[in-house]
PDB file of C-alpha atoms in Angstrom:
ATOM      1  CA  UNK A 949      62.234 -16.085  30.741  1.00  0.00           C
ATOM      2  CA  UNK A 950      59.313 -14.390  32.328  1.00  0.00           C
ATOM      3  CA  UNK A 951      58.809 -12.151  35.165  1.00  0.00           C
ATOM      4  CA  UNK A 952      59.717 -14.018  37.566  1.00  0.00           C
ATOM      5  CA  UNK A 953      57.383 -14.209  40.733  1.00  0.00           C
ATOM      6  CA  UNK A 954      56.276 -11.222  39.849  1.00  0.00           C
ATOM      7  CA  UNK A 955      52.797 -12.020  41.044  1.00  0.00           C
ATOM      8  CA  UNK A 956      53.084  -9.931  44.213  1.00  0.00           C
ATOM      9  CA  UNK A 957      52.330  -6.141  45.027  1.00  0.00           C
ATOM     10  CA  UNK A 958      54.864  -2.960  45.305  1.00  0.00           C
ATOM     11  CA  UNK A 959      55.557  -1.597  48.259  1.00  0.00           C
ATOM     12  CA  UNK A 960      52.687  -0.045  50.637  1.00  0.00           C
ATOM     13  CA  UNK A 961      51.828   3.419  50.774  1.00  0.00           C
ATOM     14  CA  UNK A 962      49.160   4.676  52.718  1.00  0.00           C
ATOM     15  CA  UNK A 963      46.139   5.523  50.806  1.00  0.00           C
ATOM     16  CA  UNK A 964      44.169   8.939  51.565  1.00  0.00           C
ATOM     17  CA  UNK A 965      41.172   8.530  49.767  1.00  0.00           C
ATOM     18  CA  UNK A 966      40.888  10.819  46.836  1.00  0.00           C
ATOM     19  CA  UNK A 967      37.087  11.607  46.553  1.00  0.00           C
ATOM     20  CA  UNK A 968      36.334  15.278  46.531  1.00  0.00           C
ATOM     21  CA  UNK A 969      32.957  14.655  48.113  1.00  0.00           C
ATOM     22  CA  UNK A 970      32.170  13.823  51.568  1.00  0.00           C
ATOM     23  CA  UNK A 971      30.302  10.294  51.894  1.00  0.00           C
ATOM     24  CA  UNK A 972      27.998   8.827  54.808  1.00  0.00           C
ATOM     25  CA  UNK A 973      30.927   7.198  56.605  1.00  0.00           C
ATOM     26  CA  UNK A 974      34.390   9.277  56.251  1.00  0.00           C
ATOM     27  CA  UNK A 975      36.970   6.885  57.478  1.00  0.00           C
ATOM     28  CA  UNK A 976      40.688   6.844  56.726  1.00  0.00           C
ATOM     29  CA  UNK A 977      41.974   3.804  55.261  1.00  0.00           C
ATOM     30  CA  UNK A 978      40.768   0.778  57.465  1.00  0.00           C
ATOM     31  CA  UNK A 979      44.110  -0.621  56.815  1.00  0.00           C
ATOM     32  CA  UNK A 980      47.329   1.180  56.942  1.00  0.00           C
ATOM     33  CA  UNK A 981      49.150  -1.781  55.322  1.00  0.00           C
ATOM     34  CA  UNK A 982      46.868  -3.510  53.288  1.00  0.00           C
ATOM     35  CA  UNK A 983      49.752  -5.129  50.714  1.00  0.00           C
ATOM     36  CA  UNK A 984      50.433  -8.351  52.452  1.00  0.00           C
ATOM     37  CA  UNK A 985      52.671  -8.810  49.349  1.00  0.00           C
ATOM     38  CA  UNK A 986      55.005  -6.317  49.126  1.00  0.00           C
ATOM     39  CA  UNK A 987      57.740  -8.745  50.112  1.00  0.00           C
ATOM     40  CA  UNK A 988      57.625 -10.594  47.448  1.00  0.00           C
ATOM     41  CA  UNK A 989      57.207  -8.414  45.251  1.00  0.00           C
ATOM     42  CA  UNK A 990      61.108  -7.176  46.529  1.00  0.00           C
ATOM     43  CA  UNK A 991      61.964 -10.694  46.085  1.00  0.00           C
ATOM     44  CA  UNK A 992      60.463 -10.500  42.400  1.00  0.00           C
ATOM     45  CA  UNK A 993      62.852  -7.507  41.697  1.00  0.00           C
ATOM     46  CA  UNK A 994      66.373  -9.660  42.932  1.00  0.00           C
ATOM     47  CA  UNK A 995      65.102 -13.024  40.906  1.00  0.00           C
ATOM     48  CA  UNK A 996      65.095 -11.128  37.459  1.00  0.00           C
ATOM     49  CA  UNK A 997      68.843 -10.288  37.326  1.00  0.00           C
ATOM     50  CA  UNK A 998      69.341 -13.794  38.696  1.00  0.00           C
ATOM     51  CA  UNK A 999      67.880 -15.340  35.885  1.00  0.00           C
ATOM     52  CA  UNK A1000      69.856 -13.166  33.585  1.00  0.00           C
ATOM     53  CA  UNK A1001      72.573 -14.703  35.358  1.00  0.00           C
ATOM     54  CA  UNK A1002      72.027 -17.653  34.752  1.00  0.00           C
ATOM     55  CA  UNK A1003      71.402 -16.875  31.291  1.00  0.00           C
ATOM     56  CA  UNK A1004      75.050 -15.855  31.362  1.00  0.00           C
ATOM     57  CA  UNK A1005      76.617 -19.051  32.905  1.00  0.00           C
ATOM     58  CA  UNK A1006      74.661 -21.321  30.476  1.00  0.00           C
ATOM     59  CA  UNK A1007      76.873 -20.290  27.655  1.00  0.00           C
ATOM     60  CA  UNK A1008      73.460 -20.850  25.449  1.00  0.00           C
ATOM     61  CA  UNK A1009      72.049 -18.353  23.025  1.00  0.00           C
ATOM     62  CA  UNK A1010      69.142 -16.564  24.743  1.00  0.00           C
ATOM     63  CA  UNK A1011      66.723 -16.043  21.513  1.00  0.00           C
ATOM     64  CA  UNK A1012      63.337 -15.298  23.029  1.00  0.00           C
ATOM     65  CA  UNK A1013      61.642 -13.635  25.812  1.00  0.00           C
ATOM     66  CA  UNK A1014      58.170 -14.465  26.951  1.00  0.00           C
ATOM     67  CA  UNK A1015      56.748 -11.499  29.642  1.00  0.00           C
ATOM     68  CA  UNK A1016      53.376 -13.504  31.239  1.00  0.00           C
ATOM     69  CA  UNK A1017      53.215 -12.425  34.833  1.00  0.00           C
ATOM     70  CA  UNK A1018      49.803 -10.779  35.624  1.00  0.00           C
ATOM     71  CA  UNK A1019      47.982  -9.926  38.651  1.00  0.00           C
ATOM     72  CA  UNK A1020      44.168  -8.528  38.178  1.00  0.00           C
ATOM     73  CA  UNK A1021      42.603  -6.798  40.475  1.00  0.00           C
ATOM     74  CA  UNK A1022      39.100  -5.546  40.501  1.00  0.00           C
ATOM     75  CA  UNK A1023      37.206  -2.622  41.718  1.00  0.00           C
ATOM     76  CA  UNK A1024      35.620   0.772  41.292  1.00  0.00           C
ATOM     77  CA  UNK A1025      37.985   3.745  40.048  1.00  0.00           C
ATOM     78  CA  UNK A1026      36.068   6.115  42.435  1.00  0.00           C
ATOM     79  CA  UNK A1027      37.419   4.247  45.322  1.00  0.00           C
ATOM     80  CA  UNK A1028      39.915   2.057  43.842  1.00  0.00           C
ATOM     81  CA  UNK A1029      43.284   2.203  46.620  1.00  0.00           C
ATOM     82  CA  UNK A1030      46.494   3.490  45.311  1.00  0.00           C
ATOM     83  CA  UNK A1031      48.791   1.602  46.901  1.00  0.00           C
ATOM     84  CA  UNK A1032      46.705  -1.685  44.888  1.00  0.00           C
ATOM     85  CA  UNK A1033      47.389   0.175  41.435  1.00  0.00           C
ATOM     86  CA  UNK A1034      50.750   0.633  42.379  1.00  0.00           C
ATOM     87  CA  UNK A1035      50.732  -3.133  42.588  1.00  0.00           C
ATOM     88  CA  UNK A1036      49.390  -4.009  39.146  1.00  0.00           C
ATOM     89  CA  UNK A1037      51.829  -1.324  37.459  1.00  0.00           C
ATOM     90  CA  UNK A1038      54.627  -2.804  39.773  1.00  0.00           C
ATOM     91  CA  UNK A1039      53.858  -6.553  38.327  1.00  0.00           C
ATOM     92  CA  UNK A1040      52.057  -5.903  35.665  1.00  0.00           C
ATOM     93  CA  UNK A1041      54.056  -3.173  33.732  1.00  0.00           C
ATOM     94  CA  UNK A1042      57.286  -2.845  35.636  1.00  0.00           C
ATOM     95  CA  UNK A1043      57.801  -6.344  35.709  1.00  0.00           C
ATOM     96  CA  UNK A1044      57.821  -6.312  32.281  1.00  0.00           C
ATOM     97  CA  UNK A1045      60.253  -3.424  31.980  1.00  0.00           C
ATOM     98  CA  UNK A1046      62.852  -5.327  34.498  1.00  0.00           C
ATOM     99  CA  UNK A1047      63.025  -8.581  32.607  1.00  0.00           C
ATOM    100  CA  UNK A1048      63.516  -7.125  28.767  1.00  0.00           C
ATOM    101  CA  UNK A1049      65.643  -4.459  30.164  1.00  0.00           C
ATOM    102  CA  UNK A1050      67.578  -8.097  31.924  1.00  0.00           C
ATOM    103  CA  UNK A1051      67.565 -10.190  28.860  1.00  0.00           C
ATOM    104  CA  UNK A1052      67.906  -7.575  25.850  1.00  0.00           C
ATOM    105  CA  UNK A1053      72.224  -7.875  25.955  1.00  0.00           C
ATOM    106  CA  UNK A1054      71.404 -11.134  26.112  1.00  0.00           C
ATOM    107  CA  UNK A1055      68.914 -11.088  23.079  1.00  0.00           C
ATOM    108  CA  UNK A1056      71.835  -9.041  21.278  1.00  0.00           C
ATOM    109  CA  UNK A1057      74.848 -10.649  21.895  1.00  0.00           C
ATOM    110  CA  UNK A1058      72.634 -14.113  20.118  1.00  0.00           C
ATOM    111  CA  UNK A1059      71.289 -12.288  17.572  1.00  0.00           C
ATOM    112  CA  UNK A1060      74.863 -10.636  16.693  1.00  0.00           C
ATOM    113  CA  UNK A1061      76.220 -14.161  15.801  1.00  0.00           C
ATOM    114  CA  UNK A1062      77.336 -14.681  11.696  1.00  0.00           C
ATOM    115  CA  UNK A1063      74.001 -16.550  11.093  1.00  0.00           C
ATOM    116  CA  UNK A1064      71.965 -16.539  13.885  1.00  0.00           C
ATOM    117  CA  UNK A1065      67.912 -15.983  13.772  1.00  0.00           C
ATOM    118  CA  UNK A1066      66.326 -13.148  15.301  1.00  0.00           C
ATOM    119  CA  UNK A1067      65.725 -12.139  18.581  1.00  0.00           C
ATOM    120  CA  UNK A1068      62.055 -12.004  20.203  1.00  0.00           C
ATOM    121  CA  UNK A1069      60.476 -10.415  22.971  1.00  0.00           C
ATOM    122  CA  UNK A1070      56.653 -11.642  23.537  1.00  0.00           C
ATOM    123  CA  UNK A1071      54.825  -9.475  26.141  1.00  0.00           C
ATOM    124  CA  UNK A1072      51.023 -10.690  27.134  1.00  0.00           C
ATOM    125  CA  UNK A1073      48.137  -7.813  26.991  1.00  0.00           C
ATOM    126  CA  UNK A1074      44.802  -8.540  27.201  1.00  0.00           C
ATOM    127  CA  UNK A1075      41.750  -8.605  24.953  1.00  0.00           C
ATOM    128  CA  UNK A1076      42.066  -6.600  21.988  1.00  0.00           C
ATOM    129  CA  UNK A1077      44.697  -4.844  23.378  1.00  0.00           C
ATOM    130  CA  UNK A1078      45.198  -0.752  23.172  1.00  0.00           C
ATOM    131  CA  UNK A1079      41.742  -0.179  21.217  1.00  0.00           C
ATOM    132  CA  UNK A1080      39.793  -2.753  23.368  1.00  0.00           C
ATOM    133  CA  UNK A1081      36.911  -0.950  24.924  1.00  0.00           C
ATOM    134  CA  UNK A1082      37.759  -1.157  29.001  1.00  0.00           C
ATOM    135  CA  UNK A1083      35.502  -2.713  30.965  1.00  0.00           C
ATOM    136  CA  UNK A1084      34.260  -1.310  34.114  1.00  0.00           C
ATOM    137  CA  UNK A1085      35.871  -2.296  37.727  1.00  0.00           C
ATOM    138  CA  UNK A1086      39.267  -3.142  35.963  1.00  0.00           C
ATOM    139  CA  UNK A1087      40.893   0.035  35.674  1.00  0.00           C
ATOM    140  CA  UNK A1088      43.841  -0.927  37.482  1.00  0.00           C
ATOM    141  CA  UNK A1089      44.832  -4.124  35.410  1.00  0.00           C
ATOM    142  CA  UNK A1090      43.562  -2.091  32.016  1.00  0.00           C
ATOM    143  CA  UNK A1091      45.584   0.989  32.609  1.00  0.00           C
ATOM    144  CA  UNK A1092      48.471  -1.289  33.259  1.00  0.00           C
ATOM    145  CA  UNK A1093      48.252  -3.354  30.324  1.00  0.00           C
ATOM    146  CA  UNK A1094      47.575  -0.033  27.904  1.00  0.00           C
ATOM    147  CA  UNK A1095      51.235   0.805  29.238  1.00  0.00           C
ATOM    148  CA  UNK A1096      52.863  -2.127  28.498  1.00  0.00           C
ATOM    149  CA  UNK A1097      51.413  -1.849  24.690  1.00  0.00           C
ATOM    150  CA  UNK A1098      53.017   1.809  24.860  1.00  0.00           C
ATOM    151  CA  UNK A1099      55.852   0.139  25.727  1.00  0.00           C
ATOM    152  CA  UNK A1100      56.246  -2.063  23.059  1.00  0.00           C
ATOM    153  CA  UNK A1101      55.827  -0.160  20.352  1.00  0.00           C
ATOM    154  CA  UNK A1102      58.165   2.667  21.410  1.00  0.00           C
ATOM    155  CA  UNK A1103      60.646  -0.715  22.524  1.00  0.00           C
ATOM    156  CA  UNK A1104      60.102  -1.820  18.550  1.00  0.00           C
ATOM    157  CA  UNK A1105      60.587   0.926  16.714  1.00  0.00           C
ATOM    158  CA  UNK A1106      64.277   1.802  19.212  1.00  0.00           C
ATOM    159  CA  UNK A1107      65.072  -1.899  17.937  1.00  0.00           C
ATOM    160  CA  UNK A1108      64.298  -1.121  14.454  1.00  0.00           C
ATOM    161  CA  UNK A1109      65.385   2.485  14.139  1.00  0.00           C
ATOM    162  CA  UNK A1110      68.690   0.886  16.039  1.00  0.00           C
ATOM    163  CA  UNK A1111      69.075  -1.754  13.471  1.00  0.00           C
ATOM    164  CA  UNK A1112      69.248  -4.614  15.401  1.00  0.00           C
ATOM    165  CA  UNK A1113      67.904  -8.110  14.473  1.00  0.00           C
ATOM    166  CA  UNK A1114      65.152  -8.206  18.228  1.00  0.00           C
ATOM    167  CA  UNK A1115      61.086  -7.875  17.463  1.00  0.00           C
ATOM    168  CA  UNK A1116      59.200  -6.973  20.429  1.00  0.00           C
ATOM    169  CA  UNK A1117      55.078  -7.616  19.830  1.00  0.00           C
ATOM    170  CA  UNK A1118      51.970  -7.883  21.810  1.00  0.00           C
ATOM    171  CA  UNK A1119      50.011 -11.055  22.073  1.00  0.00           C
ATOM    172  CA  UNK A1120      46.573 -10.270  23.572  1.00  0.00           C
ATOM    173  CA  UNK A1121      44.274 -13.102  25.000  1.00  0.00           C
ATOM    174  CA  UNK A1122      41.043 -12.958  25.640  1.00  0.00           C
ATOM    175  CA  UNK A1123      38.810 -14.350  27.847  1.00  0.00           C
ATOM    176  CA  UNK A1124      40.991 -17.594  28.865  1.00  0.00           C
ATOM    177  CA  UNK A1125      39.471 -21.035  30.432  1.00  0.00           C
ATOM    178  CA  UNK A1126      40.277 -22.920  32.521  1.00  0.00           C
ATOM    179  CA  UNK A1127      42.616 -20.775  34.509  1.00  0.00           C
ATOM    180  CA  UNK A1128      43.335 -19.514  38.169  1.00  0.00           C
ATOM    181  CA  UNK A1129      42.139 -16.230  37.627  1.00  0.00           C
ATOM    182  CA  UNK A1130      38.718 -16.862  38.529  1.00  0.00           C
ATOM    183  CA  UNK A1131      39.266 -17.903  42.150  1.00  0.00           C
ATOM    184  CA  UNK A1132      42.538 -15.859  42.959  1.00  0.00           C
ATOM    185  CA  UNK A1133      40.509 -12.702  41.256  1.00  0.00           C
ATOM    186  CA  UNK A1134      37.492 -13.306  44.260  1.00  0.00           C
ATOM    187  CA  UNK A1135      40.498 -13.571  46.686  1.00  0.00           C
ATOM    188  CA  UNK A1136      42.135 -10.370  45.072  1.00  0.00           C
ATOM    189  CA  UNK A1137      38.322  -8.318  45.371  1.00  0.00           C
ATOM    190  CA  UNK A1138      38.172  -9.133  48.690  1.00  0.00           C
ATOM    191  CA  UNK A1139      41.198  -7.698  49.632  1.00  0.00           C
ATOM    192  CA  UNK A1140      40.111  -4.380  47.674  1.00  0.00           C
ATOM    193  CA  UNK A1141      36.980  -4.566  49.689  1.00  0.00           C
ATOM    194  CA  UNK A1142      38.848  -4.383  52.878  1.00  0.00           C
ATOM    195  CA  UNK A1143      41.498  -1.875  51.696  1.00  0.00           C
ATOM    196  CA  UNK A1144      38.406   0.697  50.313  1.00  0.00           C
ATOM    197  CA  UNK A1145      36.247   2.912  52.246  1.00  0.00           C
ATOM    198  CA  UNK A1146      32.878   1.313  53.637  1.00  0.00           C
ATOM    199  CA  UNK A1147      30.912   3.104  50.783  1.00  0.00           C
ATOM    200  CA  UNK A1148      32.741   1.552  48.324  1.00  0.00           C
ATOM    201  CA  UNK A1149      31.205  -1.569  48.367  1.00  0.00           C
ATOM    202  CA  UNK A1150      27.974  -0.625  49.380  1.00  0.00           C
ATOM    203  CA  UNK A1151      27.931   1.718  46.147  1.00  0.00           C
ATOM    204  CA  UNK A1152      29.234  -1.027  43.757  1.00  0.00           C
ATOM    205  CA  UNK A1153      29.029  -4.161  45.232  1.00  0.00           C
ATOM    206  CA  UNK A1154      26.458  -5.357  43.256  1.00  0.00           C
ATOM    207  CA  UNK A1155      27.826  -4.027  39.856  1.00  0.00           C
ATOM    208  CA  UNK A1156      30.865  -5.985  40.513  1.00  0.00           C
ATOM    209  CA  UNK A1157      28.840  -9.411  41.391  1.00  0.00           C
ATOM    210  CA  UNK A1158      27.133  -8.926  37.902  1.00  0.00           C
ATOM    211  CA  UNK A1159      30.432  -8.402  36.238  1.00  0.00           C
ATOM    212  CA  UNK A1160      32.016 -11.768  37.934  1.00  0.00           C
ATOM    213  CA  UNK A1161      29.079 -13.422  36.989  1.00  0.00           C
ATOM    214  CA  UNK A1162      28.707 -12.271  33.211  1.00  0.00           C
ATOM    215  CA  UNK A1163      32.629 -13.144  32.890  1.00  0.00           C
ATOM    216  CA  UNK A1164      32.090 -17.035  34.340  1.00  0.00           C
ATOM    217  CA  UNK A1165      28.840 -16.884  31.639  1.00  0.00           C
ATOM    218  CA  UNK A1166      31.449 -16.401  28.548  1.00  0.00           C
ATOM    219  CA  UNK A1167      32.661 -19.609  26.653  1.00  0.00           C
ATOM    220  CA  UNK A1168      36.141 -18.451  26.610  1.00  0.00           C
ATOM    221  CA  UNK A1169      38.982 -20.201  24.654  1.00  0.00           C
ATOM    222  CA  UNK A1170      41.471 -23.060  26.153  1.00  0.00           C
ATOM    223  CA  UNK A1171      44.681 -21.927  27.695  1.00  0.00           C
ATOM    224  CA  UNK A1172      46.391 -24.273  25.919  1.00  0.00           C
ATOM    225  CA  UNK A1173      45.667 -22.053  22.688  1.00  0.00           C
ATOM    226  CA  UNK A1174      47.516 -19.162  24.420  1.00  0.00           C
ATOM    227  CA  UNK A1175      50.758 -21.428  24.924  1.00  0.00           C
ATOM    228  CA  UNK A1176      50.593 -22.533  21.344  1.00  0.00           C
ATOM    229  CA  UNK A1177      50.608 -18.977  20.077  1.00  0.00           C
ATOM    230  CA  UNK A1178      53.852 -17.982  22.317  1.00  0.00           C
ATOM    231  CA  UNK A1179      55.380 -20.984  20.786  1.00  0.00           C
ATOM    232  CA  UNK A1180      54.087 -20.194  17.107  1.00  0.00           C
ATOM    233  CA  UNK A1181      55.126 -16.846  17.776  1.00  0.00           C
ATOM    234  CA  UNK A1182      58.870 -17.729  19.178  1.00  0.00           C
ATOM    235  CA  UNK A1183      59.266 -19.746  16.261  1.00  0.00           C
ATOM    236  CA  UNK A1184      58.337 -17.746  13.258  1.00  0.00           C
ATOM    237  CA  UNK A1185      61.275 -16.936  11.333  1.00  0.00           C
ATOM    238  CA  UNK A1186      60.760 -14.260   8.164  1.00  0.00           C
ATOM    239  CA  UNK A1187      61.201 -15.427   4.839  1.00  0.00           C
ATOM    240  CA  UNK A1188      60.621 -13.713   1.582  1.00  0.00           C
ATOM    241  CA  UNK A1189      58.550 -14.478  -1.259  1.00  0.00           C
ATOM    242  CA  UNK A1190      55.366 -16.708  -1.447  1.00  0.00           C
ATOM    243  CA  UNK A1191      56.596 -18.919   1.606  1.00  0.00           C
ATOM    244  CA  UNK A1192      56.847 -15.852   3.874  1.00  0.00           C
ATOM    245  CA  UNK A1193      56.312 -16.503   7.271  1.00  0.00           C
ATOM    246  CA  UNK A1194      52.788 -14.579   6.844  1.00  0.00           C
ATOM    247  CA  UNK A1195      51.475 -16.728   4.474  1.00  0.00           C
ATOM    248  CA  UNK A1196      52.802 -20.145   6.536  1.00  0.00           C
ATOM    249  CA  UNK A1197      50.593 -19.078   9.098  1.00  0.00           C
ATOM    250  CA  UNK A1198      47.807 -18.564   7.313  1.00  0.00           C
ATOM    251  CA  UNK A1199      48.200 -22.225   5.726  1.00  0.00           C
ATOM    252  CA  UNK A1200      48.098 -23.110   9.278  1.00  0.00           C
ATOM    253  CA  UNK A1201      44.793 -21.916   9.736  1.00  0.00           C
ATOM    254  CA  UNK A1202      43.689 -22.965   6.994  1.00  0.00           C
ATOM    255  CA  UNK A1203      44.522 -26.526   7.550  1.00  0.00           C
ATOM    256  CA  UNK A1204      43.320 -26.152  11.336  1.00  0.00           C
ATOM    257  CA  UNK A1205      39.828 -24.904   9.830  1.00  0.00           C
ATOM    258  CA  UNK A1206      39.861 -28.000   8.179  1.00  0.00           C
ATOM    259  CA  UNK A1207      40.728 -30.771  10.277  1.00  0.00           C
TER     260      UNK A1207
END
């Protein structure tokens, strides 16, 4: 399960821009509803507790959870609108927060079973996670990922401290290729551009164009890597002694070094 369409914006709020200072052309917000998705983004919020519905009606074990829904906008902090970070926390942290908070009696009731493996909850970060140093232009999407990494560790150690068979982790890509994110994230920056203040982009326009550009310069690593890690990850059972789980991975890297 995943967060389910969660690839649309919370609802709209106007946005009073927050600078202290006056600039060369004071206007109020250009657009007084510029989320065109806040629709779906309703529709996100009735899908989860469908799927854990159907979870329920299956009659199978629910043993894993896999939280990959993203959206990543870009743009300056100084300007940045708050109705679009209320978007990427809405999709990007809350969405996260509706589907484990969906699928965790489901994780239990499996992992309660005489015999039965673990439970697993798999949310995707970004980069090296909490201690990654933040790029500029991102705050929104950074901010929200920092909180979902909050999140999971205070979601691991209730698990733990409650004594119940469910790991929640982090798994924390980095720069990814080939994806979408490249041509929705130009979409997504124009829309910031029309939801900001003229100044805005006439301040940082070009800092952002150097950004996109450095980010299409970097090698990145095949999506396909990412998938294999969820899988790897939704897989590993613990063992104990010198075939623990730990050191079966590392054999696999070993051997991957190799061929």
């Amino acid at each position: 399960a995943c967060a389910a369409g969660a690839r649309r914006a919370a609802n709209p709020h106007p946005h009073p821009h927050p600078h202290p200072h006056p600039h060369p052309h004071p206007h109020p917000h250009p657009n007084p509803n510029p989320n065109p998705n806040s629709k779906g983004a309703r529709l996100a919020a009735l899908r989860v507790p469908e799927a854990a519905a159907a979870v329920g009606r299956s009659g199978k074990d629910l043993v894993g959870v896999v939280n990959c829904a993203g959206l990543g906008y870009t743009g300056p902090a100084e300007y940045f609108p708050i109705d679009l970070y209320k978007a990427c926390w809405d999709i990007n942290f809350l969405g996260y927060v509706r589907v484990v908070q969906a699928m965790l009696p489901h994780l239990k009731a499996a992992a309660a079973k005489p015999g039965a493996r673990r439970g697993r909850i798999v949310c995707i970060g970004t980069g090296g996670g909490r201690f990654s140093p933040s790029p500029p232009m991102i705050s929104a999407y950074m901010a929200s990922k920092w909180s979902v990494e909050a999140y999971v560790h205070t979601l691991r150690f209730e698990l733990q401290l409650q004594k119940l068979p469910i790991d929640a982790c982090m798994l924390n890509p980095g720069v990814i290729k080939p994806t979408q994110l490249a041509g929705v994230g130009l979409g997504l920056a124009e829309k910031m551009w029309a939801a900001c203040v003229p100044a805005a982009k006439a301040e940082y326009g070009a800092l952002l164009t150097k950004l996109i550009a450095h980010q299409a310069s970097e090698p990145g690593t095949h999506v396909s890597a990412v998938s294999e890690q969820m899988l790897e990850i939704i897989q590993l059972r613990y063992e104990a002694g010198s075939a623990s789980g730990l050191d079966v991975l590392q054999q696999r890297q070993q051997l991957r070094n190799h061929l």
